[in-house]
Amino acid sequence: MPLSWIDPAAYMLLVVYLLLSCRFAGSIGINYGRVANNLPSPRQAVQLMQSCSLRKVKLYDADARVLRALAYTQMEVIIGFPNEQVYSIARKPSLARKWIKRNVAKHIRATNITAISVGNEVLTSTRGITKLLLPAMRNLHDALVALNLESQVKLSTPHALNVLSNSFPPSAGAFRPDIATSVMKPLLDFLSQTGSFVMINAYPYFAYRANPAVISLDYTLFRPNAGVKDPQTGLVYTNLLDAQLDAVFAAMASLGHKDLRIVVTETGWPSKGDPTETGVSVSNAAAYNGNLINHITTSNGTPMKPGVPVDVFIFALFNEDLKPGPESERNYGLFYPDQSMVYDVGMQKTKSPAIGNKPQLQQSSWCVAKPGVSKSSLQAALDYACGLGKADCSRIQVGQTCFDPNTLVDHASYAFNSYYQKNQKQTGTCDFGGTAMVVQQDPSTTKCAYPQN
């Protein structure tokens, strides 16, 4: 249809709708931790991030080698300020100025530093400096102001969810009494005054691991489920992350801050753990992170805050072999140190801007039925794929090349893969309510060839 045929008023409404749709979607970043002795160089790590189309990265320090590797990539970078320096910076503004000059001003012309995370979970993991956190942030902010960088670089501090004394129902979310008015209120005031945002480290995995008999696995993995209703608001939650975030929103509102934005600075699911760690598996990690990406990039906020985008940083880029604690702590990565995938969440390697037109090696993948799934669940998923999903199921009909082996698993696998490939292997297109999984080995037989893009 020629553009001149479009009613101008309708056209403007369409433009506004599209702009708002873009505004409503959140974005995905990655945490780049380096507590390991076997990781690739910072330059190689940055190339890997770019090849996966990642545009945001959060660091745990301000290492000059990493910041140089990120130079001229246009990636948005959050640098980390260590807990152990909070005390000295809070006491001496001159040290704050030196830190900003050395770690921000020196790099910011080439490296797109957008925020500083001051400490990590200070209010719950570090004793003795709770009351010094805000003074340290103020001194760092004054240093940014002195260099005219305060509009480009924001300051915040990541909190664990145990800053809350109550998180259910979400509308009753509240901060712990020992920090609510003495620490959180002035901290939220500071973030509001400086145009910053709240950083939250949210791990539905921890809640599920602690209460597997109470919390549904499907609810934590963004899979289809009946949902949980907040009796006070009537809002229905279909995943635990949204419920956790709305509990934080409610807690902030109770202290007079209804408009502050939340950024999830850490979330993830371990792919390997100790035998006693409930819920740890490659398939659960792939389901959580894959469905998380799909949810964040296609949703329009949380039930309590529709239309308010939530940006999320997945933990983490690599498995880190020197991290202390249980086995799971060393197995949150999307990639092994050799840069091969631990599992596929749709971050297929492509050409990296950092290395010109030289192509990265793409890892082939197919979508197949998961072993051990109930027949009823698998049949329902197959019906969806061949019906509403519009997968090409013609070749699994009687007499066609992929009818044999004539089993539900084989027919479902072919249909799932057809849907997966048809949708360009996008995140969330190989789940089917937890009945499917991504594999790197071609499931084709001599008679039945599985499509591969």
Coordinates of C-alpha atoms in Angstrom, one line a residue:
M1 CA 0.0 0.0 0.0
P2 CA 1.5 3.4 -0.9
L3 CA 2.3 5.6 2.1
S4 CA 0.0 8.3 0.8
W5 CA -3.0 6.0 1.4
I6 CA -2.3 5.8 5.1
D7 CA -4.4 8.1 7.3
P8 CA -1.9 10.5 9.0
A9 CA -3.5 10.1 12.5
A10 CA -3.4 6.3 12.2
Y11 CA 0.2 6.5 11.1
M12 CA 1.2 8.5 14.1
L13 CA -0.6 6.2 16.4
L14 CA 1.3 3.3 14.9
V15 CA 4.6 5.1 15.4
V16 CA 3.8 5.9 19.0
Y17 CA 2.8 2.2 19.5
L18 CA 6.1 1.0 18.1
L19 CA 8.1 3.4 20.1
L20 CA 6.3 2.4 23.3
S21 CA 6.8 -1.3 22.5
C22 CA 10.5 -0.8 22.2
R23 CA 10.5 1.1 25.5
F24 CA 8.7 -1.6 27.3
A25 CA 11.1 -4.4 26.5
G26 CA 14.0 -5.0 28.9
S27 CA 17.5 -5.9 27.8
I28 CA 20.0 -8.6 28.6
G29 CA 23.6 -8.2 29.8
I30 CA 26.2 -10.5 31.2
N31 CA 28.4 -10.6 34.3
Y32 CA 32.1 -11.1 33.5
G33 CA 33.7 -12.6 36.6
R34 CA 37.3 -13.7 36.5
V35 CA 37.8 -15.8 39.7
A36 CA 39.6 -18.5 37.7
N37 CA 43.1 -19.4 36.5
N38 CA 42.1 -20.8 33.1
L39 CA 40.1 -18.1 31.4
P40 CA 40.7 -16.6 27.9
S41 CA 42.3 -13.2 27.6
P42 CA 40.0 -10.1 28.2
R43 CA 40.2 -9.4 24.4
Q44 CA 39.0 -12.9 23.6
A45 CA 36.3 -12.6 26.2
V46 CA 35.1 -9.4 24.7
Q47 CA 35.1 -10.9 21.2
L48 CA 33.0 -13.8 22.6
M49 CA 30.5 -11.3 24.1
Q50 CA 30.2 -9.4 20.8
S51 CA 29.8 -12.6 18.8
C52 CA 26.8 -13.4 21.0
S53 CA 25.3 -9.9 20.4
L54 CA 25.7 -9.0 24.0
R55 CA 25.7 -5.2 24.4
K56 CA 26.0 -4.8 28.2
V57 CA 28.5 -6.2 30.6
K58 CA 29.0 -5.9 34.4
L59 CA 32.5 -6.2 35.9
Y60 CA 33.5 -6.9 39.5
D61 CA 36.4 -4.5 39.4
A62 CA 37.9 -1.8 37.1
D63 CA 40.8 -3.8 35.7
A64 CA 42.6 -1.6 33.1
R65 CA 43.2 -4.6 30.8
V66 CA 39.5 -5.4 30.6
L67 CA 38.5 -1.8 30.1
R68 CA 41.0 -1.5 27.3
A69 CA 39.6 -4.6 25.7
L70 CA 36.2 -3.0 25.8
A71 CA 37.4 0.2 24.2
Y72 CA 35.6 1.3 21.0
T73 CA 33.1 -1.6 21.2
Q74 CA 30.2 0.7 22.4
M75 CA 29.3 -2.0 24.9
E76 CA 27.7 -0.5 28.0
V77 CA 30.0 -1.2 30.9
I78 CA 29.2 -1.3 34.7
I79 CA 32.5 -1.3 36.6
G80 CA 32.8 -2.6 40.2
F81 CA 34.1 -0.9 43.3
P82 CA 35.3 -3.4 45.9
N83 CA 33.8 -3.9 49.3
E84 CA 37.2 -3.6 51.0
Q85 CA 37.7 0.0 49.8
V86 CA 34.4 1.3 51.0
Y87 CA 35.8 2.2 54.5
S88 CA 38.7 4.3 53.1
I89 CA 36.7 6.1 50.4
A90 CA 34.0 7.0 52.9
R91 CA 36.6 8.6 55.2
K92 CA 38.7 10.3 52.6
P93 CA 37.1 12.2 49.6
S94 CA 40.6 12.7 48.1
L95 CA 40.8 8.9 47.6
A96 CA 37.5 8.9 45.9
R97 CA 38.7 11.5 43.4
K98 CA 41.9 9.5 42.7
W99 CA 39.8 6.3 42.2
I100 CA 37.5 8.1 39.7
K101 CA 40.3 9.6 37.8
R102 CA 42.3 6.4 37.5
N103 CA 39.4 4.0 36.8
V104 CA 36.7 6.2 35.0
A105 CA 38.1 9.4 33.6
K106 CA 41.2 7.7 32.2
H107 CA 39.1 5.2 30.1
I108 CA 35.7 6.8 29.5
R109 CA 36.6 8.4 26.1
A110 CA 37.1 5.0 24.6
T111 CA 35.1 2.7 26.9
N112 CA 31.4 3.3 27.4
I113 CA 31.3 3.2 31.2
T114 CA 27.7 3.9 32.3
A115 CA 27.6 2.9 36.0
I116 CA 29.6 2.0 39.0
S117 CA 28.4 -0.8 41.4
V118 CA 29.7 0.3 44.7
G119 CA 30.4 -2.9 46.7
N120 CA 28.4 -6.1 46.3
E121 CA 25.7 -7.1 48.8
V122 CA 27.3 -4.9 51.4
L123 CA 24.2 -4.8 53.6
T124 CA 24.1 -8.5 54.0
S125 CA 27.6 -9.8 53.5
T126 CA 30.0 -7.3 54.9
R127 CA 30.0 -6.3 58.6
G128 CA 31.2 -3.0 59.9
I129 CA 30.7 -0.8 56.8
T130 CA 26.9 -0.7 56.4
K131 CA 26.7 2.9 57.6
L132 CA 29.7 3.8 55.5
L133 CA 28.2 2.7 52.2
L134 CA 26.3 5.9 51.5
P135 CA 29.1 8.2 52.5
A136 CA 31.4 6.4 50.1
M137 CA 28.8 6.7 47.3
R138 CA 28.4 10.4 48.0
N139 CA 32.2 10.9 47.8
L140 CA 32.4 9.0 44.6
H141 CA 29.5 11.0 43.2
D142 CA 31.2 14.3 44.2
A143 CA 34.2 13.1 42.3
L144 CA 32.1 12.4 39.2
V145 CA 30.5 15.9 39.5
A146 CA 33.9 17.5 39.7
L147 CA 34.8 15.9 36.3
N148 CA 31.4 16.6 34.7
L149 CA 30.8 12.8 34.5
E150 CA 27.7 12.5 36.8
S151 CA 25.2 12.5 33.9
Q152 CA 27.1 9.7 32.0
V153 CA 28.0 7.5 35.0
K154 CA 25.5 6.5 37.6
L155 CA 26.2 5.1 41.0
S156 CA 24.4 2.3 42.7
T157 CA 25.0 -0.8 44.9
P158 CA 23.8 -4.4 44.4
H159 CA 21.6 -5.8 47.1
A160 CA 20.8 -9.5 47.8
L161 CA 17.1 -10.3 48.3
N162 CA 17.7 -10.9 52.0
V163 CA 17.5 -7.1 52.5
L164 CA 13.8 -7.9 52.6
S165 CA 12.1 -9.1 55.8
N166 CA 9.1 -10.2 53.8
S167 CA 8.6 -11.0 50.1
F168 CA 5.3 -12.8 50.0
P169 CA 2.8 -11.8 48.9
P170 CA 4.7 -9.4 46.7
S171 CA 2.5 -6.5 47.7
A172 CA 3.6 -7.0 51.3
G173 CA 7.3 -6.7 50.5
A174 CA 9.2 -4.9 53.2
F175 CA 12.9 -4.2 54.0
R176 CA 14.4 -5.6 57.2
P177 CA 13.6 -3.3 60.2
D178 CA 17.3 -3.0 61.1
I179 CA 18.1 -1.2 57.8
A180 CA 14.7 0.1 56.5
T181 CA 14.8 3.7 57.8
S182 CA 18.4 3.9 58.9
V183 CA 20.0 2.7 55.7
M184 CA 17.6 2.0 52.8
K185 CA 15.6 5.2 53.1
P186 CA 18.5 7.6 52.7
L187 CA 20.1 5.3 50.1
L188 CA 16.9 5.4 48.0
D189 CA 16.8 9.1 48.5
F190 CA 20.3 9.4 47.1
L191 CA 19.6 7.2 44.1
S192 CA 16.5 9.3 43.3
Q193 CA 18.3 12.6 43.6
T194 CA 21.1 11.4 41.3
G195 CA 18.9 9.9 38.7
S196 CA 20.2 6.4 39.3
F197 CA 18.5 3.0 39.8
V198 CA 18.3 0.2 42.3
M199 CA 20.6 -2.9 41.8
I200 CA 19.2 -6.3 42.8
N201 CA 20.8 -9.7 42.8
A202 CA 17.8 -12.1 42.4
Y203 CA 18.2 -15.8 42.3
P204 CA 14.9 -17.8 42.1
Y205 CA 17.2 -20.9 42.3
F206 CA 18.0 -20.2 45.9
A207 CA 14.4 -20.0 46.9
Y208 CA 13.6 -23.2 45.0
R209 CA 16.6 -25.0 46.5
A210 CA 15.5 -24.0 50.0
N211 CA 11.8 -25.0 49.5
P212 CA 11.4 -27.5 46.6
A213 CA 8.3 -29.0 48.2
V214 CA 6.6 -25.6 48.3
I215 CA 7.9 -23.8 45.3
S216 CA 7.1 -25.2 41.9
L217 CA 10.1 -25.9 39.6
D218 CA 8.0 -24.7 36.6
Y219 CA 7.2 -21.5 38.5
T220 CA 10.9 -20.8 38.9
L221 CA 11.9 -21.7 35.3
F222 CA 9.3 -19.6 33.5
R223 CA 7.5 -22.7 32.3
P224 CA 3.7 -22.9 31.9
N225 CA 2.1 -23.2 35.4
A226 CA -1.1 -22.2 37.2
G227 CA 0.5 -19.1 38.7
V228 CA 0.4 -17.7 42.2
K229 CA -2.2 -15.1 43.1
D230 CA -1.4 -12.1 45.4
P231 CA -4.5 -12.1 47.6
Q232 CA -4.1 -8.4 48.4
T233 CA -3.9 -7.1 44.8
G234 CA -5.4 -10.0 42.8
L235 CA -2.3 -10.0 40.5
V236 CA -1.3 -13.4 39.2
Y237 CA 2.4 -14.3 39.0
T238 CA 3.5 -16.9 36.5
N239 CA 7.2 -16.8 37.5
L240 CA 9.1 -16.3 40.8
L241 CA 11.5 -13.6 39.5
D242 CA 8.6 -11.2 38.8
A243 CA 7.2 -11.8 42.2
Q244 CA 10.6 -11.1 43.8
L245 CA 11.0 -7.9 41.9
D246 CA 7.5 -6.7 42.8
A247 CA 8.3 -7.4 46.5
V248 CA 11.2 -5.0 46.1
F249 CA 9.0 -2.4 44.4
A250 CA 6.5 -2.7 47.2
A251 CA 9.2 -2.3 49.8
M252 CA 10.6 0.8 48.1
A253 CA 7.1 2.3 47.8
S254 CA 6.6 1.9 51.5
L255 CA 9.6 4.2 52.0
G256 CA 8.2 6.8 49.6
H257 CA 9.9 5.7 46.4
K258 CA 7.4 4.4 43.8
D259 CA 9.3 5.5 40.6
L260 CA 12.8 4.2 41.1
R261 CA 13.8 1.7 38.4
I262 CA 15.3 -1.8 39.2
V263 CA 18.1 -3.4 37.3
V264 CA 18.8 -7.1 38.1
T265 CA 22.5 -7.1 38.3
E266 CA 22.8 -10.8 38.9
T267 CA 20.6 -13.8 38.2
G268 CA 21.3 -17.3 37.0
W269 CA 21.1 -21.0 37.6
P270 CA 24.0 -23.5 38.1
S271 CA 24.5 -26.3 35.6
K272 CA 26.4 -28.5 38.0
G273 CA 26.5 -28.9 41.8
D274 CA 27.0 -31.1 44.8
P275 CA 24.7 -34.2 45.2
T276 CA 22.8 -32.4 48.0
E277 CA 22.0 -29.3 45.8
T278 CA 18.5 -29.6 44.7
G279 CA 17.5 -28.6 41.2
V280 CA 21.0 -28.3 39.7
S281 CA 21.3 -29.6 36.2
V282 CA 22.2 -28.5 32.7
S283 CA 18.6 -28.8 31.5
N284 CA 17.3 -26.6 34.3
A285 CA 20.0 -24.0 33.8
A286 CA 19.3 -23.9 30.1
A287 CA 15.6 -23.6 30.7
Y288 CA 16.0 -20.8 33.3
N289 CA 18.3 -18.6 31.3
G290 CA 16.7 -19.3 28.0
N291 CA 13.2 -18.6 29.2
L292 CA 14.5 -15.6 31.2
I293 CA 15.9 -14.0 28.1
N294 CA 12.7 -14.6 26.2
H295 CA 10.6 -13.2 29.1
I296 CA 12.7 -10.1 29.7
T297 CA 13.0 -9.1 26.0
T298 CA 9.4 -9.7 25.1
S299 CA 7.5 -8.7 28.3
N300 CA 6.3 -5.2 29.3
G301 CA 7.4 -5.2 32.9
T302 CA 6.1 -7.0 36.1
P303 CA 2.5 -7.4 37.1
M304 CA 2.9 -4.6 39.6
K305 CA 4.8 -2.4 37.2
P306 CA 3.5 -3.0 33.7
G307 CA 5.3 -0.8 31.1
V308 CA 8.4 -0.5 33.2
P309 CA 11.3 -2.3 31.5
V310 CA 13.7 -4.4 33.6
D311 CA 17.2 -4.9 32.5
V312 CA 18.9 -8.1 33.6
F313 CA 22.5 -9.3 33.8
I314 CA 23.0 -13.0 33.7
F315 CA 25.5 -14.6 36.0
A316 CA 27.9 -15.5 34.4
L317 CA 29.9 -15.5 31.2
F318 CA 32.3 -18.3 32.2
N319 CA 32.5 -21.1 34.8
E320 CA 35.0 -19.9 37.4
D321 CA 37.1 -22.7 38.9
L322 CA 38.6 -20.7 41.8
K323 CA 35.3 -19.6 43.4
P324 CA 34.9 -20.9 47.0
G325 CA 31.8 -22.7 48.3
P326 CA 29.7 -25.6 47.0
E327 CA 30.3 -27.0 43.5
S328 CA 27.4 -24.9 42.1
E329 CA 29.4 -21.7 42.7
R330 CA 31.9 -22.7 40.1
N331 CA 29.3 -23.7 37.5
Y332 CA 27.0 -20.7 36.7
G333 CA 28.7 -19.9 33.4
L334 CA 27.1 -20.0 29.9
F335 CA 30.5 -20.9 28.5
Y336 CA 33.4 -23.1 29.5
P337 CA 36.8 -21.4 29.7
D338 CA 37.6 -22.8 26.2
Q339 CA 34.7 -20.7 25.0
S340 CA 32.5 -23.7 24.1
M341 CA 28.9 -23.5 25.3
V342 CA 27.9 -25.2 28.5
Y343 CA 24.4 -25.2 27.0
D344 CA 22.6 -23.2 24.3
V345 CA 20.3 -20.3 25.3
G346 CA 20.1 -18.9 21.8
M347 CA 23.4 -17.0 22.0
Q348 CA 24.7 -18.4 18.8
K349 CA 28.2 -17.2 17.8
T350 CA 28.2 -14.9 14.8
K351 CA 30.7 -12.5 13.2
S352 CA 32.3 -10.3 15.8
P353 CA 32.8 -6.6 15.1
A354 CA 36.0 -6.7 17.1
I355 CA 37.6 -9.0 14.5
G356 CA 36.3 -7.5 11.3
N357 CA 34.6 -9.9 8.9
K358 CA 36.4 -13.0 10.1
P359 CA 33.6 -15.4 11.0
Q360 CA 33.4 -17.2 14.3
L361 CA 32.7 -20.9 14.3
Q362 CA 29.0 -21.5 14.7
Q363 CA 27.9 -24.4 16.8
S364 CA 25.2 -26.4 15.0
S365 CA 22.2 -27.3 17.2
W366 CA 18.9 -29.2 16.9
C367 CA 15.9 -29.4 19.2
V368 CA 14.6 -32.8 20.3
A369 CA 12.3 -34.4 22.8
K370 CA 13.7 -34.7 26.3
P371 CA 14.1 -38.3 27.7
G372 CA 11.8 -39.3 30.5
V373 CA 9.0 -36.9 29.8
S374 CA 5.5 -38.2 30.3
K375 CA 3.6 -39.3 27.2
S376 CA 0.7 -36.9 28.0
S377 CA 3.0 -33.9 28.2
L378 CA 4.9 -34.9 25.1
Q379 CA 1.7 -35.5 23.1
A380 CA 0.4 -32.1 24.2
A381 CA 3.6 -30.4 23.1
L382 CA 3.6 -32.3 19.8
D383 CA 0.0 -31.2 19.1
Y384 CA 1.0 -27.6 19.8
A385 CA 4.0 -27.7 17.5
C386 CA 2.1 -29.2 14.6
G387 CA -1.0 -27.0 15.3
L388 CA -0.6 -23.4 16.6
G389 CA 3.2 -23.6 16.3
K390 CA 2.8 -24.3 12.5
A391 CA 5.8 -26.6 12.4
D392 CA 6.2 -28.6 9.2
C393 CA 4.9 -32.0 10.3
S394 CA 4.2 -33.4 6.9
R395 CA 7.2 -35.7 6.9
I396 CA 6.1 -37.6 10.0
Q397 CA 2.8 -38.6 8.5
V398 CA 2.1 -42.2 7.4
G399 CA 4.1 -43.2 4.4
Q400 CA 6.5 -40.2 4.6
T401 CA 10.2 -40.3 5.1
C402 CA 10.2 -39.5 8.8
F403 CA 7.2 -41.6 9.9
D404 CA 9.6 -44.3 11.0
P405 CA 10.6 -44.9 13.7
N406 CA 6.9 -44.6 14.6
T407 CA 7.3 -43.5 18.2
L408 CA 5.9 -40.4 20.0
V409 CA 9.5 -39.4 20.9
D410 CA 10.8 -39.5 17.4
H411 CA 7.7 -37.7 15.9
A412 CA 7.9 -35.0 18.7
S413 CA 11.6 -34.5 18.1
Y414 CA 11.1 -33.9 14.4
A415 CA 8.3 -31.5 15.0
F416 CA 10.1 -29.6 17.8
N417 CA 13.2 -29.2 15.6
S418 CA 11.1 -28.0 12.7
Y419 CA 9.6 -25.3 15.0
Y420 CA 13.1 -24.4 16.4
Q421 CA 14.7 -24.0 13.0
K422 CA 11.8 -22.2 11.5
N423 CA 12.0 -19.6 14.3
Q424 CA 15.8 -19.2 13.7
K425 CA 16.7 -20.9 17.0
Q426 CA 15.5 -18.0 19.0
T427 CA 15.6 -18.1 22.8
G428 CA 12.6 -20.0 24.2
T429 CA 11.8 -21.9 21.0
C430 CA 13.1 -25.2 22.3
D431 CA 11.3 -25.6 25.6
F432 CA 7.7 -26.8 24.9
G433 CA 6.8 -26.7 28.6
G434 CA 10.0 -28.5 29.6
T435 CA 9.6 -31.4 27.2
A436 CA 12.4 -30.4 24.7
M437 CA 16.1 -29.8 24.8
V438 CA 18.8 -28.5 22.5
V439 CA 21.5 -30.9 21.3
Q440 CA 24.7 -30.5 19.2
Q441 CA 24.6 -34.0 17.7
D442 CA 22.6 -34.3 14.4
P443 CA 19.5 -36.6 15.1
S444 CA 19.0 -37.3 11.4
T445 CA 18.9 -40.9 10.1
T446 CA 19.7 -42.2 6.7
K447 CA 16.0 -41.9 5.7
C448 CA 15.0 -38.8 7.7
A449 CA 17.0 -35.6 7.5
Y450 CA 16.4 -33.0 10.2
P451 CA 16.5 -29.5 8.9
Q452 CA 19.3 -27.2 10.1
N453 CA 19.6 -23.5 9.4

